[in-house]
PDB file of C-alpha atoms in Angstrom:
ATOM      1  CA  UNK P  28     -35.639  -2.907  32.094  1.00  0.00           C
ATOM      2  CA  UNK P  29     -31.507  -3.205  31.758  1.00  0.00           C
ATOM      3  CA  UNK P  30     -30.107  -6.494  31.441  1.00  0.00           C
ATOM      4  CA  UNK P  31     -26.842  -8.021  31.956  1.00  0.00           C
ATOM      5  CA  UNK P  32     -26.384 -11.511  30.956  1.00  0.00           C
ATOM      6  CA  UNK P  33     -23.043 -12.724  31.948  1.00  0.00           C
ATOM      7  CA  UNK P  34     -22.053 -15.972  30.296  1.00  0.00           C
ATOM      8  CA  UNK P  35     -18.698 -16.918  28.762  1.00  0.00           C
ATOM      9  CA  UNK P  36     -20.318 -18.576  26.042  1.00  0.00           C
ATOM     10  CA  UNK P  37     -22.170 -16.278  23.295  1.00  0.00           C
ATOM     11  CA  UNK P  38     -24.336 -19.108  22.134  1.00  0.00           C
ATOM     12  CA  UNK P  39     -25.862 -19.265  25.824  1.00  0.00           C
ATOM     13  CA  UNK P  40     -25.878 -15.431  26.288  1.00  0.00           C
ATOM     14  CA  UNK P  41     -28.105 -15.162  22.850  1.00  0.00           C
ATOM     15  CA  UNK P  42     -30.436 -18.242  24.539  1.00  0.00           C
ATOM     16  CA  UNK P  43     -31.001 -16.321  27.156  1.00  0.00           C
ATOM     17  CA  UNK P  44     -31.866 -13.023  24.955  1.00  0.00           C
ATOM     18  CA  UNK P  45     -34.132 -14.800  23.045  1.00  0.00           C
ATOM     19  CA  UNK P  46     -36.093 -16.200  26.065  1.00  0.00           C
ATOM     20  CA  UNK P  47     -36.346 -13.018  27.833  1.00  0.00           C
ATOM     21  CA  UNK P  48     -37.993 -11.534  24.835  1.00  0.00           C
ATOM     22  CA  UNK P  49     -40.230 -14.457  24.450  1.00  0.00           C
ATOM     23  CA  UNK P  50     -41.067 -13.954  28.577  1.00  0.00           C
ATOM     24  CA  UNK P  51     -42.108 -10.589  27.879  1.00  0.00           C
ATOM     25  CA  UNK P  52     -39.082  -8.257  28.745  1.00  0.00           C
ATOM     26  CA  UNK P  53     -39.079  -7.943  24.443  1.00  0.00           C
ATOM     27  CA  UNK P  54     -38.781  -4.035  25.219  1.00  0.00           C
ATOM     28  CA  UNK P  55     -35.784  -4.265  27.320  1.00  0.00           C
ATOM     29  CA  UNK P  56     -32.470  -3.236  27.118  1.00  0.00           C
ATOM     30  CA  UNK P  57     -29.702  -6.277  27.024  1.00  0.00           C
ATOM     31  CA  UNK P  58     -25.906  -5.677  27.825  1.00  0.00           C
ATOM     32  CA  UNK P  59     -23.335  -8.512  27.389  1.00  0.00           C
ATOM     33  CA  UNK P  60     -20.417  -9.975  29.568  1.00  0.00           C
ATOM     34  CA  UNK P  61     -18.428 -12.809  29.480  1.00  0.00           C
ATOM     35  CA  UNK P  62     -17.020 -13.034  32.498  1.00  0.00           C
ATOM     36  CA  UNK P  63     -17.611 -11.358  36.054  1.00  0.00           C
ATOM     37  CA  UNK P  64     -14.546  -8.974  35.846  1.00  0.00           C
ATOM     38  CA  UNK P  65     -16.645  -7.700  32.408  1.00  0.00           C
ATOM     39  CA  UNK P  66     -19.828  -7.455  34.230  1.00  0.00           C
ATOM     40  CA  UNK P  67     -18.020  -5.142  37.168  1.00  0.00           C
ATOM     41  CA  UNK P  68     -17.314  -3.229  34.840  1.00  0.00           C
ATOM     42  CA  UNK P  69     -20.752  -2.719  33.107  1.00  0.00           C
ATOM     43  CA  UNK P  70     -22.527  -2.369  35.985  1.00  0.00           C
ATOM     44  CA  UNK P  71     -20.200   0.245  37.469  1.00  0.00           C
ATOM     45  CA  UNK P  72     -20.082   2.120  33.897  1.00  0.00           C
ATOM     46  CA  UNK P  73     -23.558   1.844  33.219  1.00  0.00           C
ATOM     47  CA  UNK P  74     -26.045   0.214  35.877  1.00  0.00           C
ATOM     48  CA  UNK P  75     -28.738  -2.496  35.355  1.00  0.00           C
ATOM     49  CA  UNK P  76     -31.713  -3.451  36.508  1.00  0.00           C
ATOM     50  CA  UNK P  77     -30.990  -7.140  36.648  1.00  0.00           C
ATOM     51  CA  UNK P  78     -27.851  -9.507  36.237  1.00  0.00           C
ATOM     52  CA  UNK P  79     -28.133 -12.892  34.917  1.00  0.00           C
ATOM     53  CA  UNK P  80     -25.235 -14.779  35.422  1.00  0.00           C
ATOM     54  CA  UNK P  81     -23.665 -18.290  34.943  1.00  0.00           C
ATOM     55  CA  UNK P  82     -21.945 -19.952  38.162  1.00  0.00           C
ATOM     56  CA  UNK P  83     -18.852 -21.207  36.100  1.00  0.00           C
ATOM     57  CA  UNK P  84     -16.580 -18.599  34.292  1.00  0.00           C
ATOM     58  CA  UNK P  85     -12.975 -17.567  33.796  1.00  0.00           C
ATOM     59  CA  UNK P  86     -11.242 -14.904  35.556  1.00  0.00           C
ATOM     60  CA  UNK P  87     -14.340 -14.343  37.768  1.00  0.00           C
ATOM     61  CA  UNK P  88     -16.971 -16.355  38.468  1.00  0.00           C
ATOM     62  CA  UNK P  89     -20.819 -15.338  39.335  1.00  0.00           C
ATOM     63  CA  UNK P  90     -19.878 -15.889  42.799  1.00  0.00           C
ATOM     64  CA  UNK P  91     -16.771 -14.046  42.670  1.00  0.00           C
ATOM     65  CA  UNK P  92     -19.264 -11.221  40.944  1.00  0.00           C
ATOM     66  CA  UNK P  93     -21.830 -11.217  43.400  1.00  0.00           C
ATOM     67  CA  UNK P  94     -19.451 -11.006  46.204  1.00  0.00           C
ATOM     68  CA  UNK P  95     -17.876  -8.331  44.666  1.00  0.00           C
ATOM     69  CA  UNK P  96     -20.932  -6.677  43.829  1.00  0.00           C
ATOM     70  CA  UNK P  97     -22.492  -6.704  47.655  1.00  0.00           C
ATOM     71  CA  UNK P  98     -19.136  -5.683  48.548  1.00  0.00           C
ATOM     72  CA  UNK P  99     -19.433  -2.287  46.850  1.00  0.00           C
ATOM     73  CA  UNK P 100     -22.682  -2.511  48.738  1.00  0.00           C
ATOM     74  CA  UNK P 101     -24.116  -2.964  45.300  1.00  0.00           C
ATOM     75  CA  UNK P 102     -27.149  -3.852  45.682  1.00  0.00           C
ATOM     76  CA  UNK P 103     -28.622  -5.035  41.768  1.00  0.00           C
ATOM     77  CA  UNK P 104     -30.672  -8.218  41.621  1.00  0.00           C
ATOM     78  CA  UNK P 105     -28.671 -10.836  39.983  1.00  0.00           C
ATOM     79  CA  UNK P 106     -30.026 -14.326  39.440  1.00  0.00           C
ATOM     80  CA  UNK P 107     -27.724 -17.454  38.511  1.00  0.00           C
ATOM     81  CA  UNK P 108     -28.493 -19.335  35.087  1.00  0.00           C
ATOM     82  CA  UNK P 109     -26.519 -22.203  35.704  1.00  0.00           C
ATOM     83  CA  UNK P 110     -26.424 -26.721  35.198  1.00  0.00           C
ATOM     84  CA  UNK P 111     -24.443 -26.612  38.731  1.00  0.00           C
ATOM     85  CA  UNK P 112     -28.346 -26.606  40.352  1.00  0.00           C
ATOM     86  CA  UNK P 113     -27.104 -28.549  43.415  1.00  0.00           C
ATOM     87  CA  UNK P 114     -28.533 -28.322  46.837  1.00  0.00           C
ATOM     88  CA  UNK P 115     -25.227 -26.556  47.568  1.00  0.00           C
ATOM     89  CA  UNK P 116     -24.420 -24.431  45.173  1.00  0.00           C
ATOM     90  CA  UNK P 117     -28.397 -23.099  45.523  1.00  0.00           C
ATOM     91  CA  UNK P 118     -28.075 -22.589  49.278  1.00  0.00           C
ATOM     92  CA  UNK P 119     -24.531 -20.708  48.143  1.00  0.00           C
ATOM     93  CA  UNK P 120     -26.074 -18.633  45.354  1.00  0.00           C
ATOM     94  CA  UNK P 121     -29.199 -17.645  47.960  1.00  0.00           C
ATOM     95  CA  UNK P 122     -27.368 -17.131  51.061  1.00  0.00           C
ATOM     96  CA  UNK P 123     -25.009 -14.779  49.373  1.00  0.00           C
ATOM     97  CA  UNK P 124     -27.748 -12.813  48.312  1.00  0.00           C
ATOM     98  CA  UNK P 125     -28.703 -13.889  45.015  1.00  0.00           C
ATOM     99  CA  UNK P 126     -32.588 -13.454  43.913  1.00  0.00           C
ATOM    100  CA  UNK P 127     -32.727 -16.547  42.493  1.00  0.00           C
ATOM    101  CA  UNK P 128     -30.713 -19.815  40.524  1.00  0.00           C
ATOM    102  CA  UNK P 129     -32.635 -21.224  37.114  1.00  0.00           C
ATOM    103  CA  UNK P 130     -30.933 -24.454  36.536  1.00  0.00           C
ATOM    104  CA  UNK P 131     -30.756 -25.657  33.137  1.00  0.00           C
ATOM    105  CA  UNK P 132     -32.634 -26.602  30.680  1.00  0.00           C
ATOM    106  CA  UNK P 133     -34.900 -23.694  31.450  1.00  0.00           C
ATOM    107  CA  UNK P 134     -38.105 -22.190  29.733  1.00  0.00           C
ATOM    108  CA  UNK P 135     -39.220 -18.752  29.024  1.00  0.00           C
ATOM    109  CA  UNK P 136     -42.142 -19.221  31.932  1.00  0.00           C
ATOM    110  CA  UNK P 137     -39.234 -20.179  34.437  1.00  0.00           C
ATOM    111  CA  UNK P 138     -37.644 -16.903  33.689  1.00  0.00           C
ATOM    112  CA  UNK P 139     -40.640 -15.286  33.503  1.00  0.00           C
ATOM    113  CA  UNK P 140     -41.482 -16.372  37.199  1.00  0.00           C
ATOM    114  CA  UNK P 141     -38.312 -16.205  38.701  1.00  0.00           C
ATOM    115  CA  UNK P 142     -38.278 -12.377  37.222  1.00  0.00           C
ATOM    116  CA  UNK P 143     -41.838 -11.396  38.727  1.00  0.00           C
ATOM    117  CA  UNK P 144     -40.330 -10.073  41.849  1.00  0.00           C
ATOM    118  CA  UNK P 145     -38.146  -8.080  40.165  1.00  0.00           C
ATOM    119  CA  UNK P 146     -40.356  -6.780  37.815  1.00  0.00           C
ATOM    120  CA  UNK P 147     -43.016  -5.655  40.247  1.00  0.00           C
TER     121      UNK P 147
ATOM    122  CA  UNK R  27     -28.861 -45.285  44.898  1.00  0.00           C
ATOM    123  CA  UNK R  28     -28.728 -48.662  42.871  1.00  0.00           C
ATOM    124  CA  UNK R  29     -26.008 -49.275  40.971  1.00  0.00           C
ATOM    125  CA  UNK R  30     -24.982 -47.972  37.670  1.00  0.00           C
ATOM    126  CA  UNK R  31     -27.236 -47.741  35.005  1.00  0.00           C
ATOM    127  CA  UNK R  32     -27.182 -49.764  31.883  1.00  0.00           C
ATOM    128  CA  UNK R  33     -26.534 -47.739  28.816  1.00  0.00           C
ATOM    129  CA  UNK R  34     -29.462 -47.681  27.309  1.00  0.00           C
ATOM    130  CA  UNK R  35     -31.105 -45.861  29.895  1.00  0.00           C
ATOM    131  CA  UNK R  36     -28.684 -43.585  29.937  1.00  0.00           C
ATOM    132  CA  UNK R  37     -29.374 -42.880  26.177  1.00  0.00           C
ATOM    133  CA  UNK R  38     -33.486 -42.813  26.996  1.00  0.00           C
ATOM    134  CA  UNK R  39     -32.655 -40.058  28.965  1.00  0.00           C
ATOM    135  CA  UNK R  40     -30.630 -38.244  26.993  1.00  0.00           C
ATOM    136  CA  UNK R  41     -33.267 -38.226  23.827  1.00  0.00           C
ATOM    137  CA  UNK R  42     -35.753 -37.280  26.188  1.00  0.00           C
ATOM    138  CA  UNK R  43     -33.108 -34.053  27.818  1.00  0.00           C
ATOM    139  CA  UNK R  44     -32.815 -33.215  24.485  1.00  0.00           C
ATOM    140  CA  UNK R  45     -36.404 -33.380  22.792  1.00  0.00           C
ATOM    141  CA  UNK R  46     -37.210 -31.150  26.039  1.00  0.00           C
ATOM    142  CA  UNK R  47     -33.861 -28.648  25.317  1.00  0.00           C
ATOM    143  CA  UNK R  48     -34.768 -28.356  21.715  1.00  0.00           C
ATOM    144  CA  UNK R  49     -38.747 -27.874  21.931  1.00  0.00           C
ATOM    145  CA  UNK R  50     -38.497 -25.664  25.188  1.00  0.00           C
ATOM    146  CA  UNK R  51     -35.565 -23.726  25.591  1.00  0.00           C
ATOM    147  CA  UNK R  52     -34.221 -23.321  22.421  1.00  0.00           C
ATOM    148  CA  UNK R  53     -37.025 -23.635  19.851  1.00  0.00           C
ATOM    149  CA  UNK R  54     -35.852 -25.211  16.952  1.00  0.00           C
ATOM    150  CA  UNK R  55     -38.249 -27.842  16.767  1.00  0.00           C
ATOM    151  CA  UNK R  56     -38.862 -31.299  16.857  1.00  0.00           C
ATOM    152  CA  UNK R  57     -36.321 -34.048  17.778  1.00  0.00           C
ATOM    153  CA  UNK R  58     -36.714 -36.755  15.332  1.00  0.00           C
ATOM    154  CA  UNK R  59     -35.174 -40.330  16.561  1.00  0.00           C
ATOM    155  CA  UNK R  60     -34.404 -42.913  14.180  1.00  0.00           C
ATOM    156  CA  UNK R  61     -32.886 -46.247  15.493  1.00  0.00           C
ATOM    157  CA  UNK R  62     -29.955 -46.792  17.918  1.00  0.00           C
ATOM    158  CA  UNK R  63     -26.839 -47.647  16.313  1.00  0.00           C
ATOM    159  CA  UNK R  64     -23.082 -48.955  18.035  1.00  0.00           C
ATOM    160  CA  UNK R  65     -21.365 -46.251  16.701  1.00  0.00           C
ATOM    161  CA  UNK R  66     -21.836 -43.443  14.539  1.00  0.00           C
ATOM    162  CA  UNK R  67     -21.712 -44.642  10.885  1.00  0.00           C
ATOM    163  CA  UNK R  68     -20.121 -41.485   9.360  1.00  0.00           C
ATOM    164  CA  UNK R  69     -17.178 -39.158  10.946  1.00  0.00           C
ATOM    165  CA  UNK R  70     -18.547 -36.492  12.364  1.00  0.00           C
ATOM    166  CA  UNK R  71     -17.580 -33.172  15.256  1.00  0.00           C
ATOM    167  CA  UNK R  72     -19.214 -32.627  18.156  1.00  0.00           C
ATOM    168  CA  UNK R  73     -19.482 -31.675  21.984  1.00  0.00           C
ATOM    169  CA  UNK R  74     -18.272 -34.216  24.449  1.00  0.00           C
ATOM    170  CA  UNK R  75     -19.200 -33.837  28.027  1.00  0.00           C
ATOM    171  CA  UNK R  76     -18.423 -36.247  31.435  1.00  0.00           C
ATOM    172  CA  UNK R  77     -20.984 -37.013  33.540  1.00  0.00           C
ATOM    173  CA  UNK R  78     -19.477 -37.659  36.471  1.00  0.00           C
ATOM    174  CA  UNK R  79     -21.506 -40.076  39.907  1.00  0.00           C
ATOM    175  CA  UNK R  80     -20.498 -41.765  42.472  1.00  0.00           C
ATOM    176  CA  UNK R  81     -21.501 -45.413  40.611  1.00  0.00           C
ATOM    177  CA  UNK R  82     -21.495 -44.340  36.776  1.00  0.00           C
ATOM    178  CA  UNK R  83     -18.898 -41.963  34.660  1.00  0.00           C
ATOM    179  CA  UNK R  84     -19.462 -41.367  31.047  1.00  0.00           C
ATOM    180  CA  UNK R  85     -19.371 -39.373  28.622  1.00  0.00           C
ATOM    181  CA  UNK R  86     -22.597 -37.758  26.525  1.00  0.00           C
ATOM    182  CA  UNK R  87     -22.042 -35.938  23.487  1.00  0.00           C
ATOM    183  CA  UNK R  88     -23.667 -34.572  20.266  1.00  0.00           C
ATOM    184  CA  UNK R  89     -22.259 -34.530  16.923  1.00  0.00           C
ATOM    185  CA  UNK R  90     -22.885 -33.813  13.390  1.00  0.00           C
ATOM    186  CA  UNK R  91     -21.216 -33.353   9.915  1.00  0.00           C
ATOM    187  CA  UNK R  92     -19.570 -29.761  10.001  1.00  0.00           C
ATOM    188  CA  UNK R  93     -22.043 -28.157   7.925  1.00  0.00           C
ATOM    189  CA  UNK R  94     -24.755 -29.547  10.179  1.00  0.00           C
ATOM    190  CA  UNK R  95     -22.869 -28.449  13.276  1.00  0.00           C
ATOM    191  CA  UNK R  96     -23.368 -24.900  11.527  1.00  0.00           C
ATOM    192  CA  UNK R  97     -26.897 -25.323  11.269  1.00  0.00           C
ATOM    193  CA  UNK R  98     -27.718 -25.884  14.552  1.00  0.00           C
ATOM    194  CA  UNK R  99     -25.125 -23.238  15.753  1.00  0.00           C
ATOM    195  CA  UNK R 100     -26.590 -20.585  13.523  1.00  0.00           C
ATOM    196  CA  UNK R 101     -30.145 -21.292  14.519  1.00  0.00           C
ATOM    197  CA  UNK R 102     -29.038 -21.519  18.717  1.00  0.00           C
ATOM    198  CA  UNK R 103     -27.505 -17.935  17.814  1.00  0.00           C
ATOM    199  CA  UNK R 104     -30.795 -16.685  15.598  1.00  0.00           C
ATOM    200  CA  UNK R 105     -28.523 -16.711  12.380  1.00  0.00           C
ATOM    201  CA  UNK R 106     -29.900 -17.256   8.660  1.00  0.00           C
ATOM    202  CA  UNK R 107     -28.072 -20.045   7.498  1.00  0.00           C
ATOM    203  CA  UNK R 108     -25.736 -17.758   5.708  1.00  0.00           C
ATOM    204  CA  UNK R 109     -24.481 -15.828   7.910  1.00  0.00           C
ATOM    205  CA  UNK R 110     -20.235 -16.549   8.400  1.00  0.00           C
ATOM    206  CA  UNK R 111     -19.839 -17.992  11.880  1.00  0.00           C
ATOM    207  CA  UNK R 112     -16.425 -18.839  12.834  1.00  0.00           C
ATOM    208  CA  UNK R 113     -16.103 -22.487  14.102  1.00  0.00           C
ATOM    209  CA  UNK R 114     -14.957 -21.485  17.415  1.00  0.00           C
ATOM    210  CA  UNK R 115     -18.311 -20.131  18.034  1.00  0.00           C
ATOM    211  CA  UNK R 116     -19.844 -23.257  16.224  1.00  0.00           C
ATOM    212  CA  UNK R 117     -17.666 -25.260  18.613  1.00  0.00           C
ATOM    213  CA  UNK R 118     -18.963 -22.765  21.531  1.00  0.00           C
ATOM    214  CA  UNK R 119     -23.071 -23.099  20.859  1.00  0.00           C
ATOM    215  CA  UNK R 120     -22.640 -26.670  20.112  1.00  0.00           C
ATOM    216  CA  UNK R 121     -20.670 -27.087  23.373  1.00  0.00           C
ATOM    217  CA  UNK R 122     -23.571 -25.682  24.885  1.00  0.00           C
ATOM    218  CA  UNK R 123     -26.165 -27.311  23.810  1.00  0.00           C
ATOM    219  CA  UNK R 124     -24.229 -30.451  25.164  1.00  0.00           C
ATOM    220  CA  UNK R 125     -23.927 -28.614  28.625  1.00  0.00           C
ATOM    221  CA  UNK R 126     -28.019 -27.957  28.401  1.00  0.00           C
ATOM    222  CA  UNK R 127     -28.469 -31.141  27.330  1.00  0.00           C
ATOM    223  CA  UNK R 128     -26.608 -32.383  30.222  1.00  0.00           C
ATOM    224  CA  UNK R 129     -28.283 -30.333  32.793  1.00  0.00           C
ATOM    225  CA  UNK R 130     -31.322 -32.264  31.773  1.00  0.00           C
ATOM    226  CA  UNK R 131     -30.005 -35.789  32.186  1.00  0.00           C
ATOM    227  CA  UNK R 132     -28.623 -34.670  35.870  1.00  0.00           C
ATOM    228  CA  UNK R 133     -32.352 -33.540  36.961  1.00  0.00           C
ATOM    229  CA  UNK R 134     -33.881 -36.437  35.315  1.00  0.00           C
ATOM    230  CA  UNK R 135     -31.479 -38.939  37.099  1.00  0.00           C
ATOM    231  CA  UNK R 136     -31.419 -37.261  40.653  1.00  0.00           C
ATOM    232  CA  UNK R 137     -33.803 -39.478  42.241  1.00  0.00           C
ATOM    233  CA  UNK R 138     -32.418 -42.893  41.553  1.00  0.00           C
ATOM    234  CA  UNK R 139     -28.078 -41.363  41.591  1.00  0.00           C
ATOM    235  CA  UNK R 140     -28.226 -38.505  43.493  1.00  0.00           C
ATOM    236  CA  UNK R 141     -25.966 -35.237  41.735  1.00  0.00           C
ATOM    237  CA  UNK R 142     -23.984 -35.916  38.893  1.00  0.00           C
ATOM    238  CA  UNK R 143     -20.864 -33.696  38.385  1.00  0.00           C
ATOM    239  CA  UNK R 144     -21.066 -31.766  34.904  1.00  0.00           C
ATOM    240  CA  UNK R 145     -17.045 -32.171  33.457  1.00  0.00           C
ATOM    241  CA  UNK R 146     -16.435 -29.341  30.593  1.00  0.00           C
ATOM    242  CA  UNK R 147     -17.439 -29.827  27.413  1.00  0.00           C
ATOM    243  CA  UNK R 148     -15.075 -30.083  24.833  1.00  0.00           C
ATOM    244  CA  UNK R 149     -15.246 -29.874  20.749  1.00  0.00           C
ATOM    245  CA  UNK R 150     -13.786 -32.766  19.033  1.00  0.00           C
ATOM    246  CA  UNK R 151     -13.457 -33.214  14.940  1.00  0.00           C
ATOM    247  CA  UNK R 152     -13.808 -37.512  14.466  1.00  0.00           C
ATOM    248  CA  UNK R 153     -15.145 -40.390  16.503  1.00  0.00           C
ATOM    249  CA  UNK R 154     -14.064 -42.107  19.832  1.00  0.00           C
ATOM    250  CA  UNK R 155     -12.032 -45.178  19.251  1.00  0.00           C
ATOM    251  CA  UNK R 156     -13.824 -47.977  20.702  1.00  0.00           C
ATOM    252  CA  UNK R 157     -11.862 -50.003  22.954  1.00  0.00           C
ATOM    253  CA  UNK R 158     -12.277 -53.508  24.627  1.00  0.00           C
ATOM    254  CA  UNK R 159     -13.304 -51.174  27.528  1.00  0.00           C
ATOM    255  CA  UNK R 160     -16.083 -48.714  25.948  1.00  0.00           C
ATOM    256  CA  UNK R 161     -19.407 -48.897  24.941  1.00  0.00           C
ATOM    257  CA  UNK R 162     -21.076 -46.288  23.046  1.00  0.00           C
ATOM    258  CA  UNK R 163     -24.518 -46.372  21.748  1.00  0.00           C
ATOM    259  CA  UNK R 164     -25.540 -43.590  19.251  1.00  0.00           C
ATOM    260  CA  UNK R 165     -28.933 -42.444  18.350  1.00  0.00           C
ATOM    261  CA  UNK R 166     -29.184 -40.823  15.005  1.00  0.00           C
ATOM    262  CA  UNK R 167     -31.646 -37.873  15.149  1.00  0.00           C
ATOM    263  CA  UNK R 168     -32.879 -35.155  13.534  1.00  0.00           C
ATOM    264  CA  UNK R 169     -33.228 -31.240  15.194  1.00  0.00           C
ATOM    265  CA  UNK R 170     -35.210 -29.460  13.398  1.00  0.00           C
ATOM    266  CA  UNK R 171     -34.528 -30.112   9.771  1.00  0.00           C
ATOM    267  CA  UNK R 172     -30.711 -30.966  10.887  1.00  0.00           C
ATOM    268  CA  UNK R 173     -29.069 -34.647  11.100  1.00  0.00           C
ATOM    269  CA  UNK R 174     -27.052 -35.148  14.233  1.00  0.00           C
ATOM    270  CA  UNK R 175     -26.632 -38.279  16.100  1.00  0.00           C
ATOM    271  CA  UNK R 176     -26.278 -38.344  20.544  1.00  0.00           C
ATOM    272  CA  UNK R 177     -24.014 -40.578  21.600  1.00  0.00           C
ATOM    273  CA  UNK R 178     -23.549 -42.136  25.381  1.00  0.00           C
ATOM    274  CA  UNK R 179     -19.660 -43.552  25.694  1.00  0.00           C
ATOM    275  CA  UNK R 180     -19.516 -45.839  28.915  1.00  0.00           C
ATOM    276  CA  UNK R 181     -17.435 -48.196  30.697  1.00  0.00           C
ATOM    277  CA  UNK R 182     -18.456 -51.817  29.964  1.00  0.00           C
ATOM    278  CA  UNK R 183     -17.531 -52.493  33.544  1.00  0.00           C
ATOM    279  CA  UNK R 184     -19.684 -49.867  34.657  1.00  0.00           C
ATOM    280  CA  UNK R 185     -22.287 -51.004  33.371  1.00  0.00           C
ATOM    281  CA  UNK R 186     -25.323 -53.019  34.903  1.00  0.00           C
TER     282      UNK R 186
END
């Protein structure tokens, strides 16, 4: 499985590698953003299998990505990875078609479980 | 909702967001707590964050001599200790953890204050300067093998 972790920080974009190999996806391949304007671009250059993305970035956020990602019609799972785990921002996140939002602190299980569907 | 919480229970949840963050999510063992304190006794960096309700505001943070702050950088990142790491990316994992950290004291208060709004962490090389106004209670700990101390900054007014 492809990867995309989107995160403007590179300490939480290497958490995040670490727990997906931990959860199992150890044989995957991970590509790196960090922002959703970087992301575009790596899915459009290369495609994924799955985005992970934080809610808060600069220049684009992961709503600003997913929006622009269904807008191409685009239609890649993405899940948020995010502290903003609000009633709102979840209903937000799911309504504009994103698979899932892990709020944090998460576990490897959590991802684990929130990646079965893709997975399957 | 009841009112804002008194300080110390503020810091009880904040060791127990951040013996979870450490064990669970980023594996680098053990928090170690040693006894609370009124201020940190030693100048020190670290990753200040607002926590933002409708009845409290404060600040949590987590700092650590510089070297330390490397330590626990190096092992969020899966570094050997001697690996070079720049201290903007030392000031970006521990800024992180803080944000973690804080994502755990928002679920773990929910119930009783409803959502807390996360402010932006922010990397800071000294102490706060205690005022008539502020009250900070630190907890010395160690992650891991690593000294660090968490520290809750709050209003005295604010508190119950």
């Amino acid at each position: 499985m492809r990867f995309l972790i989107v995160d403007d920080s590179k300490a939480m974009r290497s958490i995040l590698m670490r727990a997906l190999k931990t959860a199992g996806y150890d044989g995957s391949t991970f590509v790196e953003a960090s922002n959703g304007n970087e992301a575009l671009t790596q899915v459009r250059a290369a495609g994924v299998d799955v985005v992970l993305a934080d809610w808060n970035m600069p220049e684009m956020n992961g709503l600003e990505l997913l929006r622009a990602l269904r807008a191409e019609q685009n239609p890649v799972a993405l899940g948020f990875v995010t502290s903003e785990g609000s009633s709102d921002v979840r209903d937000l996140a799911l309504s504009s078609g994103a698979l899932f939002v892990i709020t944090k602190p998460f576990t490897p299980d959590v991802l684990k479980s929130a990646l079965a569907a893709v997975a399957s | 909702m009841s009112g804002p919480l008194p300080i110390d229970h503020w810091m009880d949840v904040m060791e127990a967001a951040t013996s979870e963050v450490a064990v669970a999510t980023l594996g680098v063992g053990n928090v170690e707590r040693f006894a609370r304190l009124d201020e940190p006794s030693t100048v020190m960096s670290g990753a200040y964050l607002p926590l933002v309700g409708v009845e409290d505001q404060l600040q949590i943070a987590l700092a650590a001599l510089p070297d330390d702050c490397g330590r626990i950088a190096r092992a969020m990142l899966g570094m050997a200790e001697t690996d070079d790491l720049p201290i903007a990316d030392v000031a970006d994992a521990i800024n992180e953890l803080v944000n973690i950290i804080a994502g755990g004291v928002k679920s773990k208060v929910f119930d009783r204050l409803g959502a807390l709004q996360l402010g932006l962490p922010i990397f800071i090389h000294g102490p706060p300067q205690p005022t008539g106004r502020l009250r900070t209670r630190v907890t010395p700990v160690r992650i891991g093998e690593t000294p660090a101390v968490l520290m809750v900054v709050q209003h005295r007014e604010q508190e119950a």
